[in-house]
PDB file of C-alpha atoms in Angstrom:
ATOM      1  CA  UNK A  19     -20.762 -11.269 -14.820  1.00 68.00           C
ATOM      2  CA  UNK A  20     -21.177  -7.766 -14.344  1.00 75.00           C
ATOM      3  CA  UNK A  21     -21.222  -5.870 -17.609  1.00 86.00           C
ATOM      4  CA  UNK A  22     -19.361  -3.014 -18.339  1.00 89.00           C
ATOM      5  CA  UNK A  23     -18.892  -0.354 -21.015  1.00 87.00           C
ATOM      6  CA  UNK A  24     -16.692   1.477 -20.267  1.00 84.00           C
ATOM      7  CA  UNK A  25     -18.787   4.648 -18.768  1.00 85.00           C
ATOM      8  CA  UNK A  26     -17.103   6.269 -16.163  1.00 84.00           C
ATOM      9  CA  UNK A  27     -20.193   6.221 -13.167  1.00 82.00           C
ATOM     10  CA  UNK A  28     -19.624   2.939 -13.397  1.00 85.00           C
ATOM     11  CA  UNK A  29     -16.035   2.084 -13.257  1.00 87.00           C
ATOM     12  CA  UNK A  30     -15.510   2.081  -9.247  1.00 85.00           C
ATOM     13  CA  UNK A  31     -17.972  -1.109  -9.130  1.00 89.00           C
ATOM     14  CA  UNK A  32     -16.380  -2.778 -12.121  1.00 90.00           C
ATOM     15  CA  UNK A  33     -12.555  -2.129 -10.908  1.00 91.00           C
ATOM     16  CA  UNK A  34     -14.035  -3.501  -6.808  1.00 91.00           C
ATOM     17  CA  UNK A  35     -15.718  -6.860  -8.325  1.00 90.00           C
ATOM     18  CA  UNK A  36     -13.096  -7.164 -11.041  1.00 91.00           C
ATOM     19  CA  UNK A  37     -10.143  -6.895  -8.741  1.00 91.00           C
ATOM     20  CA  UNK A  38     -12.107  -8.995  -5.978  1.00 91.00           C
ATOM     21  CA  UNK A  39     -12.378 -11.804  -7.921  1.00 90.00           C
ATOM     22  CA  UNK A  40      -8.399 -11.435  -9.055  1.00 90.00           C
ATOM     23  CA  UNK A  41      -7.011 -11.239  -5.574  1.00 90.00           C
ATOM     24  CA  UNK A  42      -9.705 -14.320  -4.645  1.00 89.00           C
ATOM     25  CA  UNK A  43      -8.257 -16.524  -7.169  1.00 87.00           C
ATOM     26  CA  UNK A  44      -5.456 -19.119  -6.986  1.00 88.00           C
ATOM     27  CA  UNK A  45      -2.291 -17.768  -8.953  1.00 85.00           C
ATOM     28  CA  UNK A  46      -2.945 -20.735 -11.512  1.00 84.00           C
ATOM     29  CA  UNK A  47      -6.079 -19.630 -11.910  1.00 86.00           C
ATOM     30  CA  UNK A  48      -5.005 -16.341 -12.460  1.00 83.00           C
ATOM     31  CA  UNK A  49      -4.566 -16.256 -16.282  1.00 81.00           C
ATOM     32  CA  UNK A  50      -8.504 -18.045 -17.170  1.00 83.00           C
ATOM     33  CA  UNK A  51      -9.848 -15.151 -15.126  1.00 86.00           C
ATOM     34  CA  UNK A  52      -8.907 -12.761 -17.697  1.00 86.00           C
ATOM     35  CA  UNK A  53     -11.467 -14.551 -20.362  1.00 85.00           C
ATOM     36  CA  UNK A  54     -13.938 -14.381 -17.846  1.00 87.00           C
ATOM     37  CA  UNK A  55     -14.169 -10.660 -17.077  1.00 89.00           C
ATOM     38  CA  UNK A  56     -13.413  -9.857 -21.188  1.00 89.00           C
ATOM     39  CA  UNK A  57     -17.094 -11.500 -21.167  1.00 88.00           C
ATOM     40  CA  UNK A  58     -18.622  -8.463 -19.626  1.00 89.00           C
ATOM     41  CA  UNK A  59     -17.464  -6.089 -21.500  1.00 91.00           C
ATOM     42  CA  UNK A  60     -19.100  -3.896 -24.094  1.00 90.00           C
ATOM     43  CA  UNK A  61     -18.350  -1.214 -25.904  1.00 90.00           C
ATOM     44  CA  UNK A  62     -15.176   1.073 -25.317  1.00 90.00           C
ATOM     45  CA  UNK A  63     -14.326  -0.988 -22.499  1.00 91.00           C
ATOM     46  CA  UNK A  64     -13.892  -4.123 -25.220  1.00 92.00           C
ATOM     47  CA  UNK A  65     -11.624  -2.142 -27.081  1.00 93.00           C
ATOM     48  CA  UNK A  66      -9.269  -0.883 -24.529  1.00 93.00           C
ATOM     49  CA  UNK A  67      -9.154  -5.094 -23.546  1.00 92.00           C
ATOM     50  CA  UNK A  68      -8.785  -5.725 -27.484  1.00 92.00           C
ATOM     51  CA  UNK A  69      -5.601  -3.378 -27.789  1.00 93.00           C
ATOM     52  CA  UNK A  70      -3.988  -4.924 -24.751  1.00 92.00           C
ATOM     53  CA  UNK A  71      -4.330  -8.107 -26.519  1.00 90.00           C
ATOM     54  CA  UNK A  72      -5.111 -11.663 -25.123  1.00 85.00           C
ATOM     55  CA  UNK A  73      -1.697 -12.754 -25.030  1.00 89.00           C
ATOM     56  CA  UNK A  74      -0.986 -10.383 -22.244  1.00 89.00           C
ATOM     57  CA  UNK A  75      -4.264 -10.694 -20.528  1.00 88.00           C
ATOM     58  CA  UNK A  76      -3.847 -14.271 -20.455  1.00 86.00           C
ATOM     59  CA  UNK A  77      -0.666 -13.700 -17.900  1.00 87.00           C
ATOM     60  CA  UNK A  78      -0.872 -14.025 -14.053  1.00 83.00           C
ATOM     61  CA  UNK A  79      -1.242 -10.134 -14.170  1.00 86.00           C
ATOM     62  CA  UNK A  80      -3.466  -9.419 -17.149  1.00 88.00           C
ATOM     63  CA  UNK A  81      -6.365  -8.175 -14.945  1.00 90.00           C
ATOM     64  CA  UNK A  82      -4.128  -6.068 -12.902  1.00 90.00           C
ATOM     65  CA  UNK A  83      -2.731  -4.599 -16.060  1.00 92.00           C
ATOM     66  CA  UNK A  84      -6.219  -4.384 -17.569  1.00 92.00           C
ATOM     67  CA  UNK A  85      -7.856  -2.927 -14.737  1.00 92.00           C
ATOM     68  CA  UNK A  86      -4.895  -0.084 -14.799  1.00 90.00           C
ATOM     69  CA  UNK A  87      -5.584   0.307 -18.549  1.00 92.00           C
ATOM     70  CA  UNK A  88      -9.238   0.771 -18.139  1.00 91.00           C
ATOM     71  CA  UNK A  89      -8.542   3.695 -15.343  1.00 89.00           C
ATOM     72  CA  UNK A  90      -6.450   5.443 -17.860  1.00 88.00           C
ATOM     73  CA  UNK A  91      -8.966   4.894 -20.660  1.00 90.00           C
ATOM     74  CA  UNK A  92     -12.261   6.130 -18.470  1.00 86.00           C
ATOM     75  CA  UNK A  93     -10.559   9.054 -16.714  1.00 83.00           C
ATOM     76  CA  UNK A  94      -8.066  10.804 -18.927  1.00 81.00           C
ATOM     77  CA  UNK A  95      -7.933  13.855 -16.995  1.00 79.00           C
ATOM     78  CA  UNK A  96      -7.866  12.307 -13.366  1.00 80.00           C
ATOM     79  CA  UNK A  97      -5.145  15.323 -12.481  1.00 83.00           C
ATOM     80  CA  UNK A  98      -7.789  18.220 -13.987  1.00 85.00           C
ATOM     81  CA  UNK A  99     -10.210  16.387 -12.142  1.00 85.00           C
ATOM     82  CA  UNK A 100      -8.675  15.754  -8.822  1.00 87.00           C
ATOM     83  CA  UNK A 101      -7.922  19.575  -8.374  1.00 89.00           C
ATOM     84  CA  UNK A 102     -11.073  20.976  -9.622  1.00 89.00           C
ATOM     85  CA  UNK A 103     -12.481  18.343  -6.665  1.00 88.00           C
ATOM     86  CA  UNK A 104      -9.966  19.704  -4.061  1.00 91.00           C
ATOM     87  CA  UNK A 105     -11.692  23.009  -4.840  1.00 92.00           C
ATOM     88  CA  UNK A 106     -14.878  22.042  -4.099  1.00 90.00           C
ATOM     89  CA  UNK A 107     -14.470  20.746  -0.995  1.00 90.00           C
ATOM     90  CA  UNK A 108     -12.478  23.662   0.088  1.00 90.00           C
ATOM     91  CA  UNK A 109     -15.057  26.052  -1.209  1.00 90.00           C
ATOM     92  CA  UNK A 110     -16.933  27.937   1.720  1.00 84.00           C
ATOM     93  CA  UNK A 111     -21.120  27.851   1.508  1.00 86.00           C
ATOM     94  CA  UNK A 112     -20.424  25.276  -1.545  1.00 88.00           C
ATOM     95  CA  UNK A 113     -22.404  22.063  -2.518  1.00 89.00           C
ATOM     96  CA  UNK A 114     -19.824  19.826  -0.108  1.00 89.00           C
ATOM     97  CA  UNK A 115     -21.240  22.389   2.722  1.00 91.00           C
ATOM     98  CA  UNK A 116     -23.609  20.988   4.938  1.00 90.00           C
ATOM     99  CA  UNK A 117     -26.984  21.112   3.466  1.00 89.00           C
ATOM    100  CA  UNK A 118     -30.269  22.643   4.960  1.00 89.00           C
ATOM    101  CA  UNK A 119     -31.929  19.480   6.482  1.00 88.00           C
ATOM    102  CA  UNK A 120     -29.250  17.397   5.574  1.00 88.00           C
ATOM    103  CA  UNK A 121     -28.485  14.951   9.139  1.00 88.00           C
ATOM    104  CA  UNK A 122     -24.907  15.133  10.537  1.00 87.00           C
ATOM    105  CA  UNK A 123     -24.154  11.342  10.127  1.00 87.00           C
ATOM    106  CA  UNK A 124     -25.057  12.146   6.073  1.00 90.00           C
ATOM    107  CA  UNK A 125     -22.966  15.122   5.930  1.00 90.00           C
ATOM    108  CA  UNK A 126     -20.181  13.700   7.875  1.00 89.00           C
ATOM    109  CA  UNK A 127     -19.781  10.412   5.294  1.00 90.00           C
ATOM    110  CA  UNK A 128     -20.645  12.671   2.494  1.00 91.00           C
ATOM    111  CA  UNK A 129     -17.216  14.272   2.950  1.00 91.00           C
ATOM    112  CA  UNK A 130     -15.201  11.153   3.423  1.00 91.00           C
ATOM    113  CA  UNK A 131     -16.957  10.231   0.046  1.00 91.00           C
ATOM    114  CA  UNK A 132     -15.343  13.302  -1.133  1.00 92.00           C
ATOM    115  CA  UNK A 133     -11.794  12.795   0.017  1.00 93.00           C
ATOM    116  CA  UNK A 134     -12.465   8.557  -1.169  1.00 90.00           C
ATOM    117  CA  UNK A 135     -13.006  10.274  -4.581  1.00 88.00           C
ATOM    118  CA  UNK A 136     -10.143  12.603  -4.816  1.00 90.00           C
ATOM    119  CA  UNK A 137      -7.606  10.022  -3.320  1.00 90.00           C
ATOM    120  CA  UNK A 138      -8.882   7.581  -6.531  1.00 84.00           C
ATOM    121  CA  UNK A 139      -8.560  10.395  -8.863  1.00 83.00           C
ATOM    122  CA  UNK A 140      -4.860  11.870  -7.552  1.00 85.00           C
ATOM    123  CA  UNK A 141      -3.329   8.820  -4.882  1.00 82.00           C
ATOM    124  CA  UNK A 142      -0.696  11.675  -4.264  1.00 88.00           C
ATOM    125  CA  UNK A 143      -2.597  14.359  -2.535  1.00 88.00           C
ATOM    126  CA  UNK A 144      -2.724  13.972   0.549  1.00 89.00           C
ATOM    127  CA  UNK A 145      -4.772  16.274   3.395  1.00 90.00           C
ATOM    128  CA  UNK A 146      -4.013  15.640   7.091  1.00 90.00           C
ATOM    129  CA  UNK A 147      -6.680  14.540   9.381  1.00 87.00           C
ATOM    130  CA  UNK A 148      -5.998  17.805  11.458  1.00 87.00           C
ATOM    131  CA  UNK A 149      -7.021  19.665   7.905  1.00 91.00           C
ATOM    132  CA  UNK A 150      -9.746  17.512   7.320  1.00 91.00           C
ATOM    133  CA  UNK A 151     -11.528  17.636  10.463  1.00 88.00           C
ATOM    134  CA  UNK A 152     -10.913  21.617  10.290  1.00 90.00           C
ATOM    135  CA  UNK A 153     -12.358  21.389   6.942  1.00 91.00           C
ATOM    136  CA  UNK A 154     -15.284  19.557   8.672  1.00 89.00           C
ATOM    137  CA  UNK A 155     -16.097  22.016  11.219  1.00 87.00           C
ATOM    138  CA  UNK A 156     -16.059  24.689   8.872  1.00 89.00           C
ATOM    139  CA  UNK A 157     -18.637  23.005   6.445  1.00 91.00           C
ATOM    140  CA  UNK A 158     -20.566  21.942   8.457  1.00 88.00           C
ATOM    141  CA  UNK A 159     -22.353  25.547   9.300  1.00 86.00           C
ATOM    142  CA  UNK A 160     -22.067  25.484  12.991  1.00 85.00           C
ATOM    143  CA  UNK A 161     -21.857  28.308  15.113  1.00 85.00           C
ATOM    144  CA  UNK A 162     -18.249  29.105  16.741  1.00 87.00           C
ATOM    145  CA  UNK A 163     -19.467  27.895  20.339  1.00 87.00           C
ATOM    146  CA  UNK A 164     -20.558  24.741  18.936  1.00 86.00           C
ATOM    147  CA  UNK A 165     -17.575  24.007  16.920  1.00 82.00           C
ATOM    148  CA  UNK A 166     -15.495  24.814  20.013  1.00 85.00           C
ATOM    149  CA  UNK A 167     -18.063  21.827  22.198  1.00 84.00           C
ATOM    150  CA  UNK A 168     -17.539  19.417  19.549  1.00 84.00           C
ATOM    151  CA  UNK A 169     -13.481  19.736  19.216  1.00 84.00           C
ATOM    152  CA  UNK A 170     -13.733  19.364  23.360  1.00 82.00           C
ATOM    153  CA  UNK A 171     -15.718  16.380  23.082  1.00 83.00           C
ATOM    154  CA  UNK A 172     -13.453  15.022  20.245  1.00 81.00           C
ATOM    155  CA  UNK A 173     -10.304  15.294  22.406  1.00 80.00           C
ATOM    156  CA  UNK A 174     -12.127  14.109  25.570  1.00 81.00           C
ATOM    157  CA  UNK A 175     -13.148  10.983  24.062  1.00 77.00           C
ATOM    158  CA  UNK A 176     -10.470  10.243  21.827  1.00 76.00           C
ATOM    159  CA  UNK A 177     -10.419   6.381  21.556  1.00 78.00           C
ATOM    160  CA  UNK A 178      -6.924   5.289  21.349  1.00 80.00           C
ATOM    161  CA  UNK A 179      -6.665   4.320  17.353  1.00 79.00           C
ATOM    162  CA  UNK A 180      -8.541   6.700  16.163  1.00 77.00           C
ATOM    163  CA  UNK A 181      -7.652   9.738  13.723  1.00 81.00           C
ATOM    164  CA  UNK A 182      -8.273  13.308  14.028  1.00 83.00           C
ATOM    165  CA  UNK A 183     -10.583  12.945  12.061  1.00 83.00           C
ATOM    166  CA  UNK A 184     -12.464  10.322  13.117  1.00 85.00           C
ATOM    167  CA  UNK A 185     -12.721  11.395  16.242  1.00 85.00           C
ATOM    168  CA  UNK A 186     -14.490  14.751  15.275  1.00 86.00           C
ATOM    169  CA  UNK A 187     -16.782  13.310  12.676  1.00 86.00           C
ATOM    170  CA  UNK A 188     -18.321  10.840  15.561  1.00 84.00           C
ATOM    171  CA  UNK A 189     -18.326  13.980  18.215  1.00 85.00           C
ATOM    172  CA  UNK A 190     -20.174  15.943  15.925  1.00 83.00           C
ATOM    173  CA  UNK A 191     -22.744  13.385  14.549  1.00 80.00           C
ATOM    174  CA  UNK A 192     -23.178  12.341  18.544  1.00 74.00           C
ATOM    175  CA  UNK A 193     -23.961  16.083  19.694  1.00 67.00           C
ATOM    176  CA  UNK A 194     -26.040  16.949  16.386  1.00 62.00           C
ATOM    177  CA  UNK A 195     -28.182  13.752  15.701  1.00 52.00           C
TER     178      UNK A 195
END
């Protein structure tokens, strides 16, 4: 069992295992799974299970509803959070700026970390992939000549599924390894 407190650097893992193990089990199984998972937990995350009750996390959706509980519990001010996030990564010369050193590939999946994060924090913000590979370009401290070879290289070999974004982020890791 994977133990949890409650503590907020930890809640991604606990919600991915937790919620892996509801959508592997068998919808009779559903309800003993609950029991299982209130094992691991310590601390404030008990508590939040102990005011939902067992009754209700003995249902077929008790995890679900204890996972969504446990969100609201650990991250009270996703909103605040989500926009002070947006700002970062919008911020010119900031810390989601490519670093001195840093390797394209890094920077590259550093940023879809990012926009991972804020989608978790706010589901309803939403950034296009035109914006986000813009955003890319921009942070990625590249002169204008070489931003203007990698967006030529990203629309010649556009594959035929793949995003904006996508197709950027592979140009420019390709033509700055």
């Amino acid at each position: 069992l994977f133990i949890f407190s409650g503590a907020p650097v930890d809640f991604h893992e606990w919600e991915f295992r937790t919620m892996s193990k509801f959508h592997g089990t068998r919808e009779d199984d559903k309800p003993a799974l609950a029991g299982k998972i209130v094992e691991g937990l310590r601390d404030d995350a008990l508590l939040v299970a102990m005011e939902i009750g067992y009754k209700e996390l003995a249902t077929a959706d008790g995890v679900a509803n204890l996972v969504d509980k446990m969100r609201q519990s650990v991250f009270p001010y996703r909103k605040e959070e989500a926009k002070e996030l947006y700002k970062i990564g919008h911020k010119e010369d900031g810390i989601l700026s490519r670093q001195l050193g840093e390797s394209m590939y890094a920077f590259c999946a550093r940023r879809v970390r990012w926009y991972t994060a804020l989608r978790r924090l706010d589901d309803k913000i939403e950034i296009s992939d035109n914006l986000r590979a813009d955003l890319l370009l921009e942070h990625a401290r590249l002169p204008r000549l070489e931003r203007n070879m990698v967006l030529t290289q990203a629309s010649a070999d556009r594959l035929p599924d793949e995003t904006e974004y996508e197709s950027v982020s592979r140009a420019v890791s390709y033509t700055h390894l």
